[in-house]
Amino acid sequence: MNVVTLCLGILALGDASGYEIKKRFDGPLRRIQEPSFGSIYPALNRLTREGLVTCTVQAQDKRPDKKVYSITAEGRAHLKAELQKSLPGPDKVHSDFLVTMLFQEMLSPAFVAAAVDERIAFYRDLMTTLDCPAGQQSAAKDFVCGYGVAVCRAAIDYLEAYRRDLPAPEPAADPAAGQKERGVLVNPQAMEI
Amino acid sequence: MNVVTLCLGILALGDASGYEIKKRFDGPLRRIQEPSFGSIYPALNRLTREGLVTCTVQAQDKRPDKKVYSITAEGRAHLKAELQKSLPGPDKVHSDFLVTMLFQEMLSPAFVAAAVDERIAFYRDLMTTLDCPAGQQSAAKDFVCGYGVAVCRAAIDYLEAYRRDLPAPEPAADPAAGQKERGVLVNPQAMEI
DNA sequence: GGGCATATATAGCAGCGCGATACAGGTAGG
DNA sequence: CCTACCTGTATCGCGCTGCTATATATGCCC
């Protein structure tokens, strides 16, 4: 799934400018993908070249002109074919948090505790973003949001249980906390993964 | 978190060759990141240049020579500093599955059902990979695996509940199934996200 | 009132990393 | 026997992210 198909999909749900497409991925959809301007604008140019979308320039008062894109009939057909070409592959996850936790034995306990706390706060925030639109919109969006909520809830539960077993936090949760020296791993062989 | 730091971290858990580093990310760690050879080998070269690891060539019988890398004292210090530089940012997720599900209203029901079924099977498989090493290894690895299991379980529960509400599957689950024509979205405005 | 951050809107560029490919011999299965 | 897969290192192209530039208007704090 590339950004071109992704933009085409968003445009299938309604006309939008490049900027608006980007904004859609700041909400609940940020759990799906987070394309950048650097990939969205070239994608829109390519879709226009290929006749899958059309572009209408809207002159705006005291603002740069807005390029609003609309999907064409060929675009809809192309999207449908692209999505059903093959079953979706596994998710690609890059988790700095889990990397940090994997090496936690060489970090300060204060830093690890702060990382867990921040992650819990992050998921709580994400869940409120996801939880708001219940039932009143499309079934597809409900499914995607509901999926996110279910996963968030599981993550929060797990992290809170882990947090309770951690030694006392104390150091007022400043990010640069915990420069206390700790030795290297006692038994590196035990860490074979 | 770049591949360079990631490789340094793996080497902090024990010596390894480029090939072995790659293999580590085929197991439970594939939920964290999946670096490719195209990024691992340049990363190891750079780490060697910078004196953070050393390289020993092991001649092997009837096999290509093996370059085994070991982390240095500077490497350990650099890794610790790098990990504690700032709290880990949010995960980056690319989910083709959720994109497909978001646009499910323009796809055939058979295809959607097949996608959900495959996803359930995928998570079941992932959970068995994650669930095996319980308690007998390092606390850090237990945490990472436990986290994966918790999230998997939540995803499976959610998907199975959704699956039960789906119309009858029938078409023998072939990937190219369901070319049955379906109209465009009835109410695009309702899909505002 | 001056400075700063933020929001709207488009666009280019450097660098990083994935996927594919190449090469080469060993092993195992149909 | 031939195909497929495993070990092992390495490179190349392409796509994408993150950063930066450019314009303009609004709101906020000191």
Coordinates of C-alpha atoms (C1' of nucleotides) in Angstrom, one line a residue:
Chain A
M1 CA 0.0 0.0 0.0
N2 CA 1.6 3.2 -1.2
V3 CA 0.7 6.8 -0.6
V4 CA -0.7 7.1 -4.1
T5 CA -3.4 4.5 -3.3
L6 CA -3.9 6.0 0.1
C7 CA -4.7 9.5 -1.3
L8 CA -7.0 7.9 -3.9
G9 CA -8.9 6.2 -1.1
I10 CA -9.3 9.5 0.9
L11 CA -10.5 11.2 -2.2
A12 CA -13.1 8.4 -2.7
L13 CA -14.6 9.6 0.6
G14 CA -14.9 13.2 -0.6
D15 CA -13.0 16.0 -2.4
A16 CA -9.9 17.4 -0.6
S17 CA -6.7 19.4 -1.0
G18 CA -3.3 18.0 -0.2
Y19 CA -3.3 19.9 3.1
E20 CA -6.7 18.4 4.0
I21 CA -5.6 14.9 3.2
K22 CA -2.7 15.4 5.6
K23 CA -5.0 16.6 8.3
R24 CA -7.2 13.5 8.1
F25 CA -4.2 11.5 9.2
D26 CA -3.8 13.6 12.4
G27 CA -7.0 12.1 13.8
P28 CA -8.0 8.5 14.4
L29 CA -6.4 7.5 11.1
R30 CA -2.9 8.1 12.5
R31 CA -3.0 4.5 13.7
I32 CA -3.2 3.4 10.0
Q33 CA -0.5 5.5 8.4
E34 CA 0.9 9.0 8.5
P35 CA 2.0 10.2 5.1
S36 CA 3.9 13.5 4.8
F37 CA 3.6 16.4 2.4
G38 CA 6.7 15.2 0.7
S39 CA 4.8 12.1 -0.5
I40 CA 1.3 13.5 -0.7
Y41 CA 1.9 16.2 -3.2
P42 CA 3.9 14.1 -5.7
A43 CA 1.2 11.4 -5.3
L44 CA -1.6 13.9 -6.2
N45 CA 0.4 15.1 -9.2
R46 CA 0.8 11.5 -10.4
L47 CA -2.8 10.7 -9.9
T48 CA -3.8 13.8 -11.9
R49 CA -1.4 12.9 -14.7
E50 CA -2.9 9.4 -14.9
G51 CA -6.5 10.8 -15.0
L52 CA -7.5 9.1 -11.8
V53 CA -8.3 12.4 -10.1
T54 CA -9.1 15.9 -11.4
C55 CA -7.8 19.2 -9.9
T56 CA -9.8 22.4 -9.5
V57 CA -8.0 25.5 -8.4
Q58 CA -10.0 27.6 -5.9
A59 CA -8.9 31.2 -5.5
Q60 CA -8.9 32.1 -1.9
D61 CA -9.0 35.5 -0.2
K62 CA -5.7 36.4 1.5
R63 CA -4.5 32.8 1.2
P64 CA -2.6 30.8 -1.3
D65 CA -4.8 29.2 -4.0
K66 CA -6.3 25.9 -2.9
K67 CA -6.1 22.9 -5.2
V68 CA -9.1 20.7 -4.6
Y69 CA -8.9 17.2 -6.0
S70 CA -11.8 15.0 -7.0
I71 CA -11.7 11.3 -7.8
T72 CA -12.9 10.2 -11.3
A73 CA -14.8 7.1 -12.4
E74 CA -11.5 5.5 -13.5
G75 CA -10.0 6.4 -10.2
R76 CA -12.8 4.6 -8.3
A77 CA -12.4 1.5 -10.5
H78 CA -8.6 1.6 -10.1
L79 CA -8.9 1.9 -6.3
K80 CA -11.3 -1.0 -6.1
A81 CA -9.0 -3.2 -8.2
E82 CA -5.9 -2.1 -6.2
L83 CA -7.5 -3.0 -2.9
Q84 CA -8.7 -6.4 -4.0
K85 CA -5.6 -7.3 -5.9
S86 CA -4.4 -9.4 -2.9
L87 CA -5.2 -9.8 0.7
P88 CA -3.6 -7.1 2.9
G89 CA -0.2 -8.1 4.3
P90 CA 0.9 -7.9 7.9
D91 CA 1.3 -4.5 9.6
K92 CA 4.6 -2.8 9.6
V93 CA 5.4 -1.5 13.1
H94 CA 8.4 0.6 14.2
S95 CA 8.3 0.9 18.0
D96 CA 11.0 3.0 19.6
F97 CA 9.2 2.3 22.9
L98 CA 9.6 -1.5 22.7
V99 CA 13.2 -1.1 21.6
T100 CA 13.9 1.0 24.7
M101 CA 12.1 -1.5 26.9
L102 CA 14.0 -4.4 25.4
F103 CA 17.3 -2.7 26.6
Q104 CA 15.8 -1.4 29.8
E105 CA 18.4 -3.4 31.9
M106 CA 21.1 -1.0 30.9
L107 CA 19.0 2.1 31.5
S108 CA 18.1 4.0 34.7
P109 CA 14.9 2.8 36.4
A110 CA 13.7 6.4 36.5
F111 CA 13.9 6.7 32.7
V112 CA 12.1 3.4 32.2
A113 CA 9.3 4.5 34.6
A114 CA 9.0 7.8 32.8
A115 CA 8.8 6.1 29.4
V116 CA 6.0 3.7 30.7
D117 CA 4.1 6.6 32.2
E118 CA 4.3 8.7 29.1
R119 CA 3.2 5.7 27.0
I120 CA 0.2 5.2 29.2
A121 CA -0.8 8.8 28.9
F122 CA -0.3 8.6 25.1
Y123 CA -2.7 5.6 24.8
R124 CA -5.3 7.3 27.1
D125 CA -5.2 10.3 24.8
L126 CA -5.4 8.2 21.7
M127 CA -8.4 6.3 23.1
T128 CA -10.4 9.4 23.7
T129 CA -9.7 10.5 20.1
L130 CA -10.9 7.1 18.9
D131 CA -13.8 6.6 21.2
C132 CA -15.8 9.7 20.5
P133 CA -17.5 8.9 17.2
A134 CA -19.6 5.9 18.2
G135 CA -22.2 4.3 15.9
Q136 CA -23.3 7.6 14.3
Q137 CA -21.0 7.3 11.3
S138 CA -20.1 4.6 8.8
A139 CA -19.7 1.0 9.8
A140 CA -16.2 1.0 8.3
K141 CA -15.0 3.8 10.4
D142 CA -16.7 2.3 13.5
F143 CA -14.8 -0.9 12.8
V144 CA -11.4 0.9 12.5
C145 CA -11.9 3.1 15.5
G146 CA -13.2 0.1 17.6
Y147 CA -10.2 -1.9 16.6
G148 CA -7.9 0.9 17.8
V149 CA -9.8 1.3 21.1
A150 CA -9.6 -2.5 21.8
V151 CA -5.9 -2.5 21.2
C152 CA -5.3 0.6 23.2
R153 CA -7.3 -0.7 26.2
A154 CA -5.2 -3.9 26.2
A155 CA -2.0 -2.0 26.0
I156 CA -3.0 0.3 28.9
D157 CA -4.0 -2.6 31.1
Y158 CA -0.7 -4.4 30.5
L159 CA 1.4 -1.2 31.0
E160 CA -0.4 -0.3 34.2
A161 CA 0.0 -3.8 35.7
Y162 CA 3.7 -3.5 34.8
R163 CA 4.0 0.0 36.3
R164 CA 2.7 -1.2 39.6
D165 CA 5.5 -3.7 39.9
L166 CA 8.2 -1.1 39.1
P167 CA 10.2 0.4 42.0
A168 CA 9.2 3.8 43.3
P169 CA 9.3 6.6 40.7
E170 CA 10.3 9.6 42.8
P171 CA 12.4 11.8 40.6
A172 CA 9.6 14.2 39.5
A173 CA 9.4 12.7 36.0
D174 CA 11.9 14.9 34.2
P175 CA 13.0 13.5 30.9
A176 CA 16.7 13.9 31.5
A177 CA 16.3 12.0 34.7
G178 CA 18.4 9.1 35.9
Q179 CA 22.0 9.3 34.9
K180 CA 22.7 6.9 37.7
E181 CA 25.4 4.5 36.5
R182 CA 24.4 0.9 36.0
G183 CA 26.6 -2.0 35.0
V184 CA 26.4 -3.9 31.7
L185 CA 24.1 -6.9 31.5
V186 CA 25.0 -9.5 34.1
N187 CA 24.3 -12.4 31.8
P188 CA 24.3 -11.5 28.2
Q189 CA 23.7 -15.1 27.1
A190 CA 20.4 -15.1 28.9
M191 CA 19.2 -12.4 26.5
E192 CA 19.4 -14.6 23.4
I193 CA 16.3 -13.8 21.4
Chain B
M1 CA 15.5 5.1 16.3
N2 CA 17.6 4.1 13.2
V3 CA 18.9 0.8 12.2
V4 CA 22.4 1.8 13.4
T5 CA 21.3 2.1 17.0
L6 CA 19.2 -1.0 16.6
C7 CA 22.2 -3.1 15.5
L8 CA 24.2 -1.7 18.3
G9 CA 21.5 -2.8 20.7
I10 CA 21.4 -6.3 19.4
L11 CA 25.2 -6.5 19.6
A12 CA 25.0 -5.4 23.3
L13 CA 23.1 -8.6 23.9
G14 CA 25.8 -10.7 22.3
D15 CA 28.1 -11.0 19.3
A16 CA 26.5 -11.6 16.0
S17 CA 27.0 -11.4 12.2
G18 CA 24.8 -9.3 9.9
Y19 CA 22.9 -12.4 8.9
E20 CA 22.2 -13.3 12.5
I21 CA 21.0 -9.8 13.4
K22 CA 18.5 -10.1 10.6
K23 CA 17.3 -13.5 11.8
R24 CA 16.7 -12.1 15.3
F25 CA 14.0 -9.9 13.8
D26 CA 12.2 -12.8 12.2
G27 CA 11.0 -14.0 15.7
P28 CA 9.1 -12.2 18.4
L29 CA 11.1 -9.0 17.6
R30 CA 9.3 -8.6 14.3
R31 CA 6.7 -6.7 16.2
I32 CA 9.3 -4.1 17.0
Q33 CA 11.1 -3.5 13.7
E34 CA 12.2 -5.5 10.6
P35 CA 15.4 -4.1 9.3
S36 CA 16.6 -5.4 5.9
F37 CA 20.1 -6.4 4.7
G38 CA 20.2 -3.2 2.7
S39 CA 20.2 -1.2 5.9
I40 CA 22.0 -3.7 8.3
Y41 CA 25.2 -4.1 6.3
P42 CA 25.8 -0.4 5.8
A43 CA 25.0 0.1 9.5
L44 CA 27.6 -2.4 10.6
N45 CA 30.2 -0.8 8.4
R46 CA 29.5 2.6 9.8
L47 CA 29.6 1.3 13.4
T48 CA 33.0 -0.3 12.7
R49 CA 34.3 2.9 11.1
E50 CA 33.2 4.8 14.3
G51 CA 34.9 2.3 16.6
L52 CA 31.6 1.4 18.3
V53 CA 32.0 -2.3 17.3
T54 CA 34.9 -4.5 16.2
C55 CA 34.8 -7.1 13.4
T56 CA 36.3 -10.6 13.4
V57 CA 36.4 -12.6 10.3
Q58 CA 35.7 -16.3 10.9
A59 CA 36.6 -18.7 8.1
Q60 CA 34.0 -21.4 7.8
D61 CA 34.2 -24.8 6.3
K62 CA 32.2 -25.0 3.1
R63 CA 30.5 -21.7 3.8
P64 CA 31.2 -18.1 3.1
D65 CA 33.4 -16.3 5.6
K66 CA 31.4 -15.0 8.6
K67 CA 32.0 -11.5 9.9
V68 CA 31.2 -11.5 13.6
Y69 CA 30.8 -8.1 15.2
S70 CA 31.3 -7.3 18.9
I71 CA 30.3 -4.1 20.7
T72 CA 33.1 -2.1 22.3
A73 CA 33.1 -0.1 25.6
E74 CA 32.5 3.1 23.6
G75 CA 29.7 1.3 21.8
R76 CA 27.9 0.4 25.1
A77 CA 28.3 4.0 26.3
H78 CA 27.0 5.4 23.0
L79 CA 24.0 3.0 23.1
K80 CA 23.1 4.0 26.7
A81 CA 23.3 7.7 25.8
E82 CA 21.3 7.3 22.6
L83 CA 18.5 5.4 24.3
Q84 CA 18.2 7.9 27.1
K85 CA 18.6 11.0 24.9
S86 CA 14.8 11.4 24.9
L87 CA 11.7 9.5 25.8
P88 CA 10.7 7.1 23.0
G89 CA 8.2 8.7 20.5
P90 CA 4.9 7.1 19.4
D91 CA 5.0 3.9 17.3
K92 CA 4.9 4.2 13.6
V93 CA 2.3 1.8 12.1
H94 CA 1.5 1.1 8.5
S95 CA -1.5 -1.1 8.3
D96 CA -2.7 -2.2 4.9
F97 CA -5.4 -4.3 6.7
L98 CA -7.0 -1.2 8.4
V99 CA -6.8 0.7 5.1
T100 CA -8.6 -2.1 3.4
M101 CA -11.2 -2.3 6.1
L102 CA -11.7 1.5 6.0
F103 CA -12.8 1.2 2.4
Q104 CA -14.7 -2.1 2.8
E105 CA -17.9 -0.6 1.7
M106 CA -16.6 -0.6 -1.9
L107 CA -15.3 -4.1 -1.7
S108 CA -16.9 -7.5 -2.0
P109 CA -18.2 -9.0 1.3
A110 CA -16.3 -12.2 0.4
F111 CA -13.0 -10.4 0.1
V112 CA -13.6 -8.6 3.4
A113 CA -14.4 -11.8 5.2
A114 CA -11.3 -13.5 3.8
A115 CA -9.1 -10.5 4.9
V116 CA -10.6 -10.8 8.5
D117 CA -10.1 -14.5 8.6
E118 CA -6.5 -14.3 7.4
R119 CA -5.8 -11.6 10.0
I120 CA -7.2 -13.7 12.8
A121 CA -5.0 -16.6 11.6
F122 CA -2.0 -14.3 11.5
Y123 CA -2.5 -13.1 15.0
R124 CA -3.0 -16.6 16.3
D125 CA 0.3 -17.6 14.8
L126 CA 2.1 -14.5 16.1
M127 CA 0.8 -15.2 19.6
T128 CA 2.2 -18.8 19.7
T129 CA 5.6 -17.3 18.6
L130 CA 5.4 -14.8 21.4
D131 CA 3.9 -17.0 24.1
C132 CA 6.5 -19.8 24.2
P133 CA 9.3 -18.2 26.2
A134 CA 7.6 -17.5 29.5
G135 CA 9.5 -16.4 32.6
Q136 CA 12.6 -18.4 31.9
Q137 CA 14.5 -15.5 30.2
S138 CA 15.2 -11.9 30.9
A139 CA 12.6 -9.6 32.4
A140 CA 13.0 -7.2 29.5
K141 CA 12.2 -9.9 26.9
D142 CA 9.3 -11.1 29.0
F143 CA 7.9 -7.6 29.1
V144 CA 8.2 -7.1 25.3
C145 CA 6.7 -10.6 24.5
G146 CA 3.9 -10.1 27.1
Y147 CA 3.0 -6.8 25.6
G148 CA 2.7 -8.4 22.2
V149 CA 0.6 -11.2 23.5
A150 CA -1.8 -8.8 25.3
V151 CA -2.3 -6.7 22.1
C152 CA -2.7 -9.9 20.0
R153 CA -5.3 -11.3 22.2
A154 CA -7.3 -8.0 22.2
A155 CA -7.1 -7.9 18.4
I156 CA -8.2 -11.5 18.0
D157 CA -11.2 -11.0 20.3
Y158 CA -12.3 -7.9 18.5
L159 CA -11.9 -9.5 15.0
E160 CA -13.7 -12.7 16.0
A161 CA -16.7 -10.7 17.4
Y162 CA -16.8 -8.7 14.2
R163 CA -16.5 -11.9 12.1
R164 CA -19.6 -13.4 13.7
D165 CA -21.7 -10.4 12.6
L166 CA -20.5 -10.7 9.0
P167 CA -22.8 -12.3 6.3
A168 CA -22.1 -15.9 5.4
P169 CA -18.6 -16.5 4.0
E170 CA -19.2 -19.4 1.5
P171 CA -16.9 -18.8 -1.4
A172 CA -14.2 -21.3 -0.3
A173 CA -11.8 -18.4 0.7
D174 CA -9.9 -17.9 -2.6
P175 CA -8.0 -14.6 -2.6
A176 CA -9.3 -13.6 -6.1
A177 CA -12.9 -14.1 -4.8
G178 CA -15.7 -11.6 -5.0
Q179 CA -15.6 -9.6 -8.1
K180 CA -19.3 -9.0 -7.6
E181 CA -20.1 -5.4 -8.6
R182 CA -21.0 -3.0 -5.8
G183 CA -22.0 0.6 -6.1
V184 CA -20.0 3.6 -4.9
L185 CA -20.6 4.8 -1.4
V186 CA -24.2 5.7 -0.7
N187 CA -23.4 8.7 1.4
P188 CA -19.8 9.9 1.0
Q189 CA -20.4 12.9 3.4
A190 CA -21.1 10.4 6.2
M191 CA -17.5 9.1 5.9
E192 CA -15.9 12.4 6.9
I193 CA -13.0 11.4 9.1
Chain C
dG1 C1' 3.8 47.6 19.5
dG2 C1' 7.2 44.3 18.6
dG3 C1' 8.2 39.6 18.6
dC4 C1' 6.8 34.8 18.5
dA5 C1' 4.0 30.9 17.6
dT6 C1' 0.5 28.9 14.9
dA7 C1' -2.4 28.0 10.9
dT8 C1' -3.2 27.7 5.8
dA9 C1' -1.1 26.1 1.5
dT10 C1' 2.3 24.3 -1.8
dA11 C1' 6.7 22.5 -3.0
dG12 C1' 11.7 20.8 -3.2
dC13 C1' 15.6 18.2 -1.4
dA14 C1' 18.7 15.0 1.3
dG15 C1' 19.0 11.0 3.3
dC16 C1' 17.3 6.7 5.1
dG17 C1' 15.6 2.3 4.6
dC18 C1' 12.9 -1.5 2.1
dG19 C1' 12.7 -4.8 -1.5
dA20 C1' 15.0 -7.0 -5.1
dT21 C1' 18.8 -8.9 -6.9
dA22 C1' 23.4 -11.1 -7.3
dC23 C1' 26.6 -14.5 -6.1
dA24 C1' 28.1 -19.0 -4.2
dG25 C1' 28.0 -23.4 -2.1
dG26 C1' 25.3 -26.8 1.1
dT27 C1' 21.3 -29.4 2.2
dA28 C1' 17.0 -31.6 1.8
dG29 C1' 12.8 -33.2 -0.5
dG30 C1' 9.8 -34.7 -4.3
Chain D
dC1 C1' 17.8 -35.3 -10.7
dC2 C1' 16.2 -31.1 -10.2
dT3 C1' 14.1 -27.7 -7.4
dA4 C1' 13.8 -25.3 -3.5
dC5 C1' 15.6 -23.5 0.6
dC6 C1' 19.4 -22.2 3.9
dT7 C1' 23.7 -19.7 5.1
dG8 C1' 26.2 -15.5 4.2
dT9 C1' 27.7 -10.9 2.3
dA10 C1' 26.8 -7.1 -0.5
dT11 C1' 24.8 -3.4 -3.6
dC12 C1' 21.3 -0.6 -6.2
dG13 C1' 17.1 1.8 -7.2
dC14 C1' 13.0 3.8 -5.6
dG15 C1' 9.8 5.5 -2.3
dC16 C1' 9.0 7.8 1.6
dT17 C1' 10.0 10.8 5.8
dG18 C1' 11.7 14.9 7.8
dC19 C1' 13.3 19.3 7.0
dT20 C1' 13.3 23.5 4.9
dA21 C1' 11.5 27.5 2.0
dT22 C1' 7.9 30.7 0.7
dA23 C1' 3.7 33.6 1.5
dT24 C1' 0.2 35.6 4.4
dA25 C1' -2.9 36.4 8.4
dT26 C1' -4.2 35.8 13.2
dG27 C1' -3.7 35.6 18.0
dC28 C1' -1.1 35.9 22.3
dC29 C1' 2.3 37.4 25.7
dC30 C1' 5.3 40.8 27.7

